[in-house]
mmCIF file of C-alpha atoms in Angstrom:
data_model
loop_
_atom_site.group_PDB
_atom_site.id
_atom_site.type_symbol
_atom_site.label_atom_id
_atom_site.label_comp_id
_atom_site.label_asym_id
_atom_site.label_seq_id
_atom_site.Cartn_x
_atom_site.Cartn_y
_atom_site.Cartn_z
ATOM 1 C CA UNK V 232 27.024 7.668 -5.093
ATOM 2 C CA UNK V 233 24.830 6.777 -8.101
ATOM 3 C CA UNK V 234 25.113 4.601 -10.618
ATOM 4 C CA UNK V 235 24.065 7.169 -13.827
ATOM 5 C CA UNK V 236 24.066 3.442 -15.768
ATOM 6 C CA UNK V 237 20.024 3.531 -16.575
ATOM 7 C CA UNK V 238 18.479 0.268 -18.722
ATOM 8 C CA UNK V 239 15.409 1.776 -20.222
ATOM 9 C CA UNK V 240 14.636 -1.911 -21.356
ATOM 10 C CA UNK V 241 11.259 -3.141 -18.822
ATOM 11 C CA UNK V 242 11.839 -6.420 -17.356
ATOM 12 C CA UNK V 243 11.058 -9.859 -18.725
ATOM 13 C CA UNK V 244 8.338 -10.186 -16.374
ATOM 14 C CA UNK V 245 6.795 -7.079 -17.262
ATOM 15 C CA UNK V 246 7.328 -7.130 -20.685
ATOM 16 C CA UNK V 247 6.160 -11.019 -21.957
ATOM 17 C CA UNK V 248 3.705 -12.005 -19.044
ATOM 18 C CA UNK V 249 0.147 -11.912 -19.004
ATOM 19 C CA UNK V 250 0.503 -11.565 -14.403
ATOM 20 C CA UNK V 251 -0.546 -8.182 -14.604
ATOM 21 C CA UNK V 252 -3.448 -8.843 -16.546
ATOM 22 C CA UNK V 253 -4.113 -11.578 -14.358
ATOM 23 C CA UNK V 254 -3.959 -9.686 -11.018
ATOM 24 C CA UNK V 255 -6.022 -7.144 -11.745
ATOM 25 C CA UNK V 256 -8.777 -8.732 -13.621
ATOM 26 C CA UNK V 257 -8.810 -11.384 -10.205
ATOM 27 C CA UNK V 258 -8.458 -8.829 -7.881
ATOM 28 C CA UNK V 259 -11.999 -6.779 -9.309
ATOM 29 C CA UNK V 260 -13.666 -9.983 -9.276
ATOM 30 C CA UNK V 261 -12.507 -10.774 -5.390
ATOM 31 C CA UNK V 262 -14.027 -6.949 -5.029
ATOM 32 C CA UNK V 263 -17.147 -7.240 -6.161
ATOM 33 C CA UNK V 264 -18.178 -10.310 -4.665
ATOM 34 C CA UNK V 265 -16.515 -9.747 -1.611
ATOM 35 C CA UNK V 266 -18.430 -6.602 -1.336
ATOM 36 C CA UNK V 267 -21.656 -8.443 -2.180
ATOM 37 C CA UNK V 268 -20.575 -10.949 0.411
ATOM 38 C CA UNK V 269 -20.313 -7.989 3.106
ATOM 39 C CA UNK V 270 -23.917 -6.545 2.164
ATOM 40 C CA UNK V 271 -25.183 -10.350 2.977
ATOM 41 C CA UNK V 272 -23.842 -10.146 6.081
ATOM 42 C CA UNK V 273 -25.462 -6.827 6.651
ATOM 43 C CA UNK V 274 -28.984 -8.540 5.740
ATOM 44 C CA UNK V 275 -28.540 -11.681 7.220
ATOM 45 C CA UNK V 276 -27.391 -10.298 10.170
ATOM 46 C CA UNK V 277 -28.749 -6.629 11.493
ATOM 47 C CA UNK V 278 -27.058 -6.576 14.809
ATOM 48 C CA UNK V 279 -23.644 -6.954 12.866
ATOM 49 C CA UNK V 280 -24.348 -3.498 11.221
ATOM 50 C CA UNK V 281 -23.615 -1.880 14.668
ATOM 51 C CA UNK V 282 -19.850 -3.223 14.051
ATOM 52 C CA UNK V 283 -19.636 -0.714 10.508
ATOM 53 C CA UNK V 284 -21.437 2.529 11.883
ATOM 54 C CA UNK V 285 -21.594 5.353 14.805
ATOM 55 C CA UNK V 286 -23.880 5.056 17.426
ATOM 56 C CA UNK V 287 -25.037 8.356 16.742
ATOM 57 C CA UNK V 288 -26.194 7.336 13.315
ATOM 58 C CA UNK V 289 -29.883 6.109 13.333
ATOM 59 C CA UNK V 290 -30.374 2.131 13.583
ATOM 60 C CA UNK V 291 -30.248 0.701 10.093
ATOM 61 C CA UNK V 292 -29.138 3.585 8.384
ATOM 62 C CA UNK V 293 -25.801 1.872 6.702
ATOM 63 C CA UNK V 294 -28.239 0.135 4.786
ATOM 64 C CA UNK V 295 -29.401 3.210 2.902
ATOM 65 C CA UNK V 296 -25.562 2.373 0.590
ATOM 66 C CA UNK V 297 -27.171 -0.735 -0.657
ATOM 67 C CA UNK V 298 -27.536 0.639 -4.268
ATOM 68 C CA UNK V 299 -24.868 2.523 -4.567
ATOM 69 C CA UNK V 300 -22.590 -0.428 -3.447
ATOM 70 C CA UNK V 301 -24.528 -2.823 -5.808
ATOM 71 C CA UNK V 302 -24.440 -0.257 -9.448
ATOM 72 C CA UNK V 303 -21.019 1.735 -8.668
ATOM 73 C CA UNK V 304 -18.813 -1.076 -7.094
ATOM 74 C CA UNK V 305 -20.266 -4.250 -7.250
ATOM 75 C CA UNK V 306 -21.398 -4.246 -11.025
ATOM 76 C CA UNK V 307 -18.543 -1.923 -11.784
ATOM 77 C CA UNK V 308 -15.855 -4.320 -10.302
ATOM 78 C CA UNK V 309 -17.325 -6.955 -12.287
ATOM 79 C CA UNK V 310 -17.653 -5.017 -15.392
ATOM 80 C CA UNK V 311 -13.781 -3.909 -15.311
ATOM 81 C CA UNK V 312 -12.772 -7.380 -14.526
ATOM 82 C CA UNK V 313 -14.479 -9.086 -17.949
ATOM 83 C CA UNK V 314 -13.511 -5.915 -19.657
ATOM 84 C CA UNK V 315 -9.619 -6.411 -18.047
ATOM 85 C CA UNK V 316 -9.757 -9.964 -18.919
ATOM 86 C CA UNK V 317 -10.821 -9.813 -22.976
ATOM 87 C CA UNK V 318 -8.141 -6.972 -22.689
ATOM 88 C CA UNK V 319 -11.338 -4.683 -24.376
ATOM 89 C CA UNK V 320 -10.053 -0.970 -25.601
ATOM 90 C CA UNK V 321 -12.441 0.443 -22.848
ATOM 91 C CA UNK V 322 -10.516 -1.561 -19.862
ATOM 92 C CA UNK V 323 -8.165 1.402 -19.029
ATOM 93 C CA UNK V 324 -10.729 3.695 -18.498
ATOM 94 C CA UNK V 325 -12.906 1.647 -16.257
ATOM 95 C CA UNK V 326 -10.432 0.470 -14.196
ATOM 96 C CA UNK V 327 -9.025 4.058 -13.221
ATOM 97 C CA UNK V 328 -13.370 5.424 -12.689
ATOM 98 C CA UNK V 329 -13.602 2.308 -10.805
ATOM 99 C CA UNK V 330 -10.326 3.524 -8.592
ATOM 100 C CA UNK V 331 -11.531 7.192 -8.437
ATOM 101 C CA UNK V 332 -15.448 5.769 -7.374
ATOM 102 C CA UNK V 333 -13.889 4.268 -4.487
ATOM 103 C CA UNK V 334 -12.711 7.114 -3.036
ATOM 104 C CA UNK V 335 -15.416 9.184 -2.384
ATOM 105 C CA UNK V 336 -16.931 6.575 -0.275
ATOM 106 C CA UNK V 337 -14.065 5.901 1.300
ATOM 107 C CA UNK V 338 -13.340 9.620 2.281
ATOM 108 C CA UNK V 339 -16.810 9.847 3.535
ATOM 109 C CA UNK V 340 -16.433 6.969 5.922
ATOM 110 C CA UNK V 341 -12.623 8.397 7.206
ATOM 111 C CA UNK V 342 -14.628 11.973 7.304
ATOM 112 C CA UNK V 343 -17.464 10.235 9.472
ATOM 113 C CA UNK V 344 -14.961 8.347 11.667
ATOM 114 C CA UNK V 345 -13.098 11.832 12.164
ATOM 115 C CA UNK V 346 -16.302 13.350 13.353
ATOM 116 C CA UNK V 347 -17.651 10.892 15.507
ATOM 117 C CA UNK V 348 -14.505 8.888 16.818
ATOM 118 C CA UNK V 349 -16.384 5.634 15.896
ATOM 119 C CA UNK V 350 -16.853 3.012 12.809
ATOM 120 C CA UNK V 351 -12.739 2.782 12.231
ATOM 121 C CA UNK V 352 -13.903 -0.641 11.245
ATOM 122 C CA UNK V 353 -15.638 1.049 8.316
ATOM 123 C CA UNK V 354 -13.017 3.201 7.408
ATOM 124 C CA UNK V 355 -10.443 0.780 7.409
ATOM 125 C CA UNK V 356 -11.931 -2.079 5.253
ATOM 126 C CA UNK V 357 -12.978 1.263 2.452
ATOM 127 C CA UNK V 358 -9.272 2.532 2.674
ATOM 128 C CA UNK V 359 -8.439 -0.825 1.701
ATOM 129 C CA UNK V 360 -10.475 -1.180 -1.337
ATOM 130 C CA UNK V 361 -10.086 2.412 -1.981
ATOM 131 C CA UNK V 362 -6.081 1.750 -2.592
ATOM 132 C CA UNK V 363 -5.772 -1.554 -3.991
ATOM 133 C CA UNK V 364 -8.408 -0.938 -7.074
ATOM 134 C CA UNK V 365 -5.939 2.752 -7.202
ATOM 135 C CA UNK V 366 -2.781 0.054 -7.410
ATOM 136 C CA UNK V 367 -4.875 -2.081 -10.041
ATOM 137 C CA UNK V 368 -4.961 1.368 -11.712
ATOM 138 C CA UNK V 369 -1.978 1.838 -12.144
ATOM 139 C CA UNK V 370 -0.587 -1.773 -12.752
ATOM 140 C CA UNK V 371 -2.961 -1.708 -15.838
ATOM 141 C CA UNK V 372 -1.789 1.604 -16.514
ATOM 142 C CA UNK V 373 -3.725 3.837 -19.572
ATOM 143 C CA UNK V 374 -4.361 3.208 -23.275
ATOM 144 C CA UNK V 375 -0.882 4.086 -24.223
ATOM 145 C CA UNK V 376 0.753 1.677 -21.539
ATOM 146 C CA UNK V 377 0.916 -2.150 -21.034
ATOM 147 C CA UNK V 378 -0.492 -3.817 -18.062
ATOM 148 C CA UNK V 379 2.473 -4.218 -15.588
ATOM 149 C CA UNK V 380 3.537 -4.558 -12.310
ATOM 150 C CA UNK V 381 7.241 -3.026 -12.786
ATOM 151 C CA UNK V 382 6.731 0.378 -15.186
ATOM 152 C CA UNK V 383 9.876 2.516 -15.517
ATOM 153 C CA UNK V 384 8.854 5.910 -15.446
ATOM 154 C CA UNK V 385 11.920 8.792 -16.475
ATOM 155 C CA UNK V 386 11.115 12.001 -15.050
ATOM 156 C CA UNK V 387 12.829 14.966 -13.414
ATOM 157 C CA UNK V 388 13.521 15.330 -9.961
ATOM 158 C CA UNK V 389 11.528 18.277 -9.026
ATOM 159 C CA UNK V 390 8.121 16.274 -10.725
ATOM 160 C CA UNK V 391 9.315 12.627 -8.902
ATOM 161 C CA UNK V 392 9.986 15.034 -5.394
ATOM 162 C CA UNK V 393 6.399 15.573 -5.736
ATOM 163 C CA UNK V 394 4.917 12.649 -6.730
ATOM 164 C CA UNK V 395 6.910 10.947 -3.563
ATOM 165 C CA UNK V 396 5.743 13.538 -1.419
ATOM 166 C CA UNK V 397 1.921 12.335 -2.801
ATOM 167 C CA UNK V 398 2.256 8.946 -2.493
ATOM 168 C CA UNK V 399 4.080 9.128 1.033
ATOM 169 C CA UNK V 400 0.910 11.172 2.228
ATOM 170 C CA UNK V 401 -1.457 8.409 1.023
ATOM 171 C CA UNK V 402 0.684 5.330 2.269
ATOM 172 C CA UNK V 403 1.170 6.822 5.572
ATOM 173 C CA UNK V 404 -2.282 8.140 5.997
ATOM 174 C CA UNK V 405 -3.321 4.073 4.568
ATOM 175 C CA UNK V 406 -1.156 2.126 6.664
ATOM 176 C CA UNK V 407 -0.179 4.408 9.869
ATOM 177 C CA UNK V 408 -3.347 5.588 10.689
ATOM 178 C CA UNK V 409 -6.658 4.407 9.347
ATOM 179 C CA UNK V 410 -5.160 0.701 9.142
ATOM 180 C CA UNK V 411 -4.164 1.072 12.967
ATOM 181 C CA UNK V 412 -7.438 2.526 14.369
ATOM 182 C CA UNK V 413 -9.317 -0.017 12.710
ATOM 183 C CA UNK V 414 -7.616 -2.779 14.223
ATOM 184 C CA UNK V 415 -7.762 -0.702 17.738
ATOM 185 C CA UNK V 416 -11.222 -0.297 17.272
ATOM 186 C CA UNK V 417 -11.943 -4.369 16.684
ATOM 187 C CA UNK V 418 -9.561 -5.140 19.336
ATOM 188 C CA UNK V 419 -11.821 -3.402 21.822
ATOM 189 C CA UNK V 420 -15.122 -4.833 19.937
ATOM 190 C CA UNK V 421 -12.962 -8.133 21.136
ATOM 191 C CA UNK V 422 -12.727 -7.200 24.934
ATOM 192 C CA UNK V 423 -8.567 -6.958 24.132
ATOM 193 C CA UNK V 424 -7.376 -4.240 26.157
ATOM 194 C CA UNK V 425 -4.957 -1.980 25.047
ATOM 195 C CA UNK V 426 -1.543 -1.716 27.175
ATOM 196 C CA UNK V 427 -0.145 1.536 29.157
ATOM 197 C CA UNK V 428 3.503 2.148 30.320
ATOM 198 C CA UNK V 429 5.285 4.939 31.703
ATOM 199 C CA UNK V 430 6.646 7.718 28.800
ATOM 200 C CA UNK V 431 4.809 4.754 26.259
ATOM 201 C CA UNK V 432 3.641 8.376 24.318
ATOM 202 C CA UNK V 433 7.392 10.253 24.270
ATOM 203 C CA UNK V 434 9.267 7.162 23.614
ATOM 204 C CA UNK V 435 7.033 5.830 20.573
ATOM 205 C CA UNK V 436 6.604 9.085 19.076
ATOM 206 C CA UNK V 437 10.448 9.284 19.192
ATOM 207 C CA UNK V 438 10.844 5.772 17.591
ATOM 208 C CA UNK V 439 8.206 7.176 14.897
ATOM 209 C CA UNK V 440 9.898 10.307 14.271
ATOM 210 C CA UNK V 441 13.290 8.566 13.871
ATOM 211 C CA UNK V 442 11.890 6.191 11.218
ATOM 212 C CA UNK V 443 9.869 8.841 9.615
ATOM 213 C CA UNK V 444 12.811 10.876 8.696
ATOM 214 C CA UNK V 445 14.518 7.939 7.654
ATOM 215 C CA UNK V 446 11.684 6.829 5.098
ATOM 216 C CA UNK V 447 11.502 10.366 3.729
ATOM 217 C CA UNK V 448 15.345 10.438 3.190
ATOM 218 C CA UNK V 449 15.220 7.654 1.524
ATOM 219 C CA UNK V 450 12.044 8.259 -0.671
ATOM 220 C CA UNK V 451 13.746 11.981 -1.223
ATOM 221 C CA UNK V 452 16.907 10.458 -2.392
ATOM 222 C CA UNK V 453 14.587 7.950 -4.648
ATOM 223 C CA UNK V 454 13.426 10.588 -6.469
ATOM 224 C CA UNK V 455 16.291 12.825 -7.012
ATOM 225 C CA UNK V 456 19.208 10.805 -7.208
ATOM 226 C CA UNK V 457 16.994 8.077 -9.582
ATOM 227 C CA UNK V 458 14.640 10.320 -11.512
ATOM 228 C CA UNK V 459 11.761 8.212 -10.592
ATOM 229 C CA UNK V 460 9.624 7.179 -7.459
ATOM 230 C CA UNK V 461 9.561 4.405 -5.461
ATOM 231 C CA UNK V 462 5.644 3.381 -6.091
ATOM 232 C CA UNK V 463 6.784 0.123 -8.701
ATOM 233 C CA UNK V 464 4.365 1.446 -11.455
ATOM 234 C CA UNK V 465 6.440 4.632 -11.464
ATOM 235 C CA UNK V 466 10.135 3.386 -10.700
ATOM 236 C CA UNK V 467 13.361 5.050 -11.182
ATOM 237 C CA UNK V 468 15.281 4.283 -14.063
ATOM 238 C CA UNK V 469 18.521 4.424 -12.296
ATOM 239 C CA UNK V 470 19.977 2.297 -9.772
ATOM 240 C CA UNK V 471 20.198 4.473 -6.419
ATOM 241 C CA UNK V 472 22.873 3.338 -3.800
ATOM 242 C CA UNK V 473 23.494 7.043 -1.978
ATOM 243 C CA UNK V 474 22.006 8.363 0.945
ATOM 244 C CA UNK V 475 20.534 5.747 3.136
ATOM 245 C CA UNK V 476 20.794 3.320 0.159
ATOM 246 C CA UNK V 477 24.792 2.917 1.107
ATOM 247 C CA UNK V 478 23.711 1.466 4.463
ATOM 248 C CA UNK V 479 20.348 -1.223 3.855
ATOM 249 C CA UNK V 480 18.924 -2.316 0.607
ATOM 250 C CA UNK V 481 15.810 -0.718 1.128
ATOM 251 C CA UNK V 482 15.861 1.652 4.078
ATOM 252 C CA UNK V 483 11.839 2.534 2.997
ATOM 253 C CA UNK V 484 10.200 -1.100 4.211
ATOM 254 C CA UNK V 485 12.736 -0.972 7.173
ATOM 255 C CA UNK V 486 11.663 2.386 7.923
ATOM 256 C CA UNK V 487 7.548 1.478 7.266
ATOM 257 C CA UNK V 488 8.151 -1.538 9.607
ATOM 258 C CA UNK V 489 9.548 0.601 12.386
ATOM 259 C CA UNK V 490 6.568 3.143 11.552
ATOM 260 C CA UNK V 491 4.074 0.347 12.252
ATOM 261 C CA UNK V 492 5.606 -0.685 15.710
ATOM 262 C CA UNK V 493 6.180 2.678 17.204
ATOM 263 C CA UNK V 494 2.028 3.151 15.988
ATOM 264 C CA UNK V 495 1.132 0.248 17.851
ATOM 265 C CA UNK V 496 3.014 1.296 20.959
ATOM 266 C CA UNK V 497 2.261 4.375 20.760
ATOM 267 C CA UNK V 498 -1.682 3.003 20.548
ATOM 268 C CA UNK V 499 -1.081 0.514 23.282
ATOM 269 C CA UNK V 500 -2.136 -2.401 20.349
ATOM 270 C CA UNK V 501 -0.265 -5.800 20.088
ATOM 271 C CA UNK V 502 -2.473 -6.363 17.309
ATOM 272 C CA UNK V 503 -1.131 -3.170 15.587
ATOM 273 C CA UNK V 504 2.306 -4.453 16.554
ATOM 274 C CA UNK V 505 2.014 -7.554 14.781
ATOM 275 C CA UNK V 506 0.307 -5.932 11.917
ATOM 276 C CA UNK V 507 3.395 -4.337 11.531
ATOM 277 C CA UNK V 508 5.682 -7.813 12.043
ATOM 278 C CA UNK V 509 3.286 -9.415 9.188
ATOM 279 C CA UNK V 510 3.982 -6.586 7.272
ATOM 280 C CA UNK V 511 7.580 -7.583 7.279
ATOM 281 C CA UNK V 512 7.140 -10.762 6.012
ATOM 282 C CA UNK V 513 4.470 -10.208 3.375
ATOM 283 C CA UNK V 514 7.159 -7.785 1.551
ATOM 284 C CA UNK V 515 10.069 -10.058 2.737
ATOM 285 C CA UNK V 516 8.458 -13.153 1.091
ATOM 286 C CA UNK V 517 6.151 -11.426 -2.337
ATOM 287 C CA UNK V 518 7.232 -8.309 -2.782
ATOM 288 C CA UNK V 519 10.990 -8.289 -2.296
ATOM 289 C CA UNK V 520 11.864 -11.468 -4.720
ATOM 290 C CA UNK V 521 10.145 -9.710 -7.623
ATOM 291 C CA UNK V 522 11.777 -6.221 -6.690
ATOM 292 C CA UNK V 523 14.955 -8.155 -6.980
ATOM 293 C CA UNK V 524 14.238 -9.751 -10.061
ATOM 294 C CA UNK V 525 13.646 -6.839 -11.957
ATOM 295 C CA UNK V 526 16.703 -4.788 -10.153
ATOM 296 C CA UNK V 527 18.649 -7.941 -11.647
ATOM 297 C CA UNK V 528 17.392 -7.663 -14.991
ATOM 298 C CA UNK V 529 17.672 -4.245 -15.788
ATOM 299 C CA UNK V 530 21.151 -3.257 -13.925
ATOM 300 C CA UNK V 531 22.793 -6.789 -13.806
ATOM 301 C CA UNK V 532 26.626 -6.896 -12.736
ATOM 302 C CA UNK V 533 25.594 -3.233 -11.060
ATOM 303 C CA UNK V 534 22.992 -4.554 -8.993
ATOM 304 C CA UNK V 535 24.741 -8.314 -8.173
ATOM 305 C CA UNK V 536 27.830 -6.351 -6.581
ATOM 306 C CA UNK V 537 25.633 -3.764 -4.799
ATOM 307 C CA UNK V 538 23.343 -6.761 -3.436
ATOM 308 C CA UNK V 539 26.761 -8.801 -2.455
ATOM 309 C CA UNK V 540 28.189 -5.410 -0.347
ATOM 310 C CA UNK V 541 25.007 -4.098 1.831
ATOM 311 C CA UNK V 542 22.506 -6.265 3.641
ATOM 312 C CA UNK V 543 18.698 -6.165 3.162
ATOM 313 C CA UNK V 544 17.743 -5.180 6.678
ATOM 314 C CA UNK V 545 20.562 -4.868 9.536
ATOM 315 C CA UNK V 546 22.752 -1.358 8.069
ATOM 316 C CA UNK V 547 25.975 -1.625 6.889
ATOM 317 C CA UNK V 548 29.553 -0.346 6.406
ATOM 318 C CA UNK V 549 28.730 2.539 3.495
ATOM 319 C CA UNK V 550 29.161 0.929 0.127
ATOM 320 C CA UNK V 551 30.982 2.631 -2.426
#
């Protein structure tokens, strides 16, 4: 069942602090000079530039970025962060060309890594910049919106459906497969072998599958049964406790977790494996406590009995 109770009201956190601003004006700064940081490297050090690019691709030629990387991203990051900071009318809209600049590098380097099997290195590091300045995006939100990192967002099920669908296609792409081959690739760089088993490929594709569904149940039911997504900046304004929701707290990070093992098995990868494992405990520690908080806040006595009734992680008898 769901609880058709909905608390338009955002939370306190949301609603008073200045966090969001905070985050996002810190994270561009991080960006830009970590970037800048990376294209010393590059300089300092020419032989690491073999780490970033094919072998195919002439000696030297990553370089040939340099000023791109230094007017789009590096001055760009640090522009949106001042302009974040003084909270300046034109902060929304360079934050979100800042997000979309990101991409097209970073979908050249996944293209190239596609094409050539090689610089997953590359491709990894851009998909991570590529989707946290996209997050700082939308935790700043647009013109009409206040910075936040918890935005209820009302919306039918048909339009949340889609928008699931979207962001499940990103994440998945992000964390399940450019993420993984990335590490793969520096684990090899490393001399760390990968590991091979008898029916390692059937029975880690199975585990994957299994989890898969799970995660888009749950995402599916997100959307329909809560008229919102589960991205934060887009949440549901209803509290959803059907489908797999009856069983776990949040059957989506259990289900990503899972994802990320049966990847690295599949790959042969401890490193993947405990990329997955750290995963865990990043949300477990940061992200679930101010999930909770806000879950607290805006459904109260709701919430407090669901929370007392079905466990965060090991499933349940269904709650009611």
């Amino acid at each position: 069942m769901t609880n058709r109770h909905a608390q338009q009201t955002p939370s306190n956190e949301t609603a008073t602090s200045d966090t969001p601003v905070r985050i996002v004006s810190a994270y561009l700064a991080v960006q830009a000079f970590g970037t800048l940081a990376w294209w010393v490297l590059l300089f300092a050090i020419p032989s690491s530039i073999d780490w970033f690019q094919p072998k195919v691709w002439p000696d030297g030629a990553l370089l040939s970025f340099w000023m791109a990387d230094f007017v789009l991203i590096i001055a760009g990051s640090l522009l949106a962060a001042i302009c974040v900071w003084r909270r300046a009318s034109s902060a929304a809209t360079l934050v979100w060309v800042l997000a979309a600049v990101t991409w097209y590098p970073t979908l050249v380097c996944i293209a190239t890594s596609l094409q050539t099997g090689e610089a997953w290195i590359a491709s990894a590091m851009m998909v991570c910049m590529a989707g946290l300045s996209l997050s700082m995006a939308t935790i700043h939100g647009n013109t009409s919106q206040s910075p936040a990192t918890i935005r209820v967002a009302s919306m039918s099920p048909a339009v949340a459906t889609a928008l699931t669908l979207g962001q499940t296609v990103i994440f998945w792409g992000t964390f399940l497969w450019v993420l993984p081959m990335g590490i793969v690739e520096l684990q090899l760089r490393l001399g760390w072998q990968v590991f091979q088993h008898p029916l390692q490929s059937p029975l880690s594709g199975g585990l994957f599958l299994v989890a898969s569904s799970l995660g888009l149940w749950s995402g599916i039911t997100m959307a329909i049964r809560g008229d919102g997504t589960p991205l934060p900046t887009a949440t549901a304004p209803r509290l959803v406790i059907a489908g797999p929701y009856r069983y776990v707290r949040n059957p989506m990070a259990l289900a990503g977790i899972v994802q990320g093992i049966a990847v690295g098995w599949f790959l042969g990868s401890l490193p993947v494996i405990a990329y997955a494992l750290c995963g865990a405990v990043v949300w477990h520690v940061f992200v679930r406590p101010v999930e909770e908080r806000d879950l607290q806040f805006r459904f109260g006595e709701d919430y407090h009995r669901y929370q007392k009734h079905v466990r965060l992680w090991i499933p349940t008898v269904p709650f009611s």
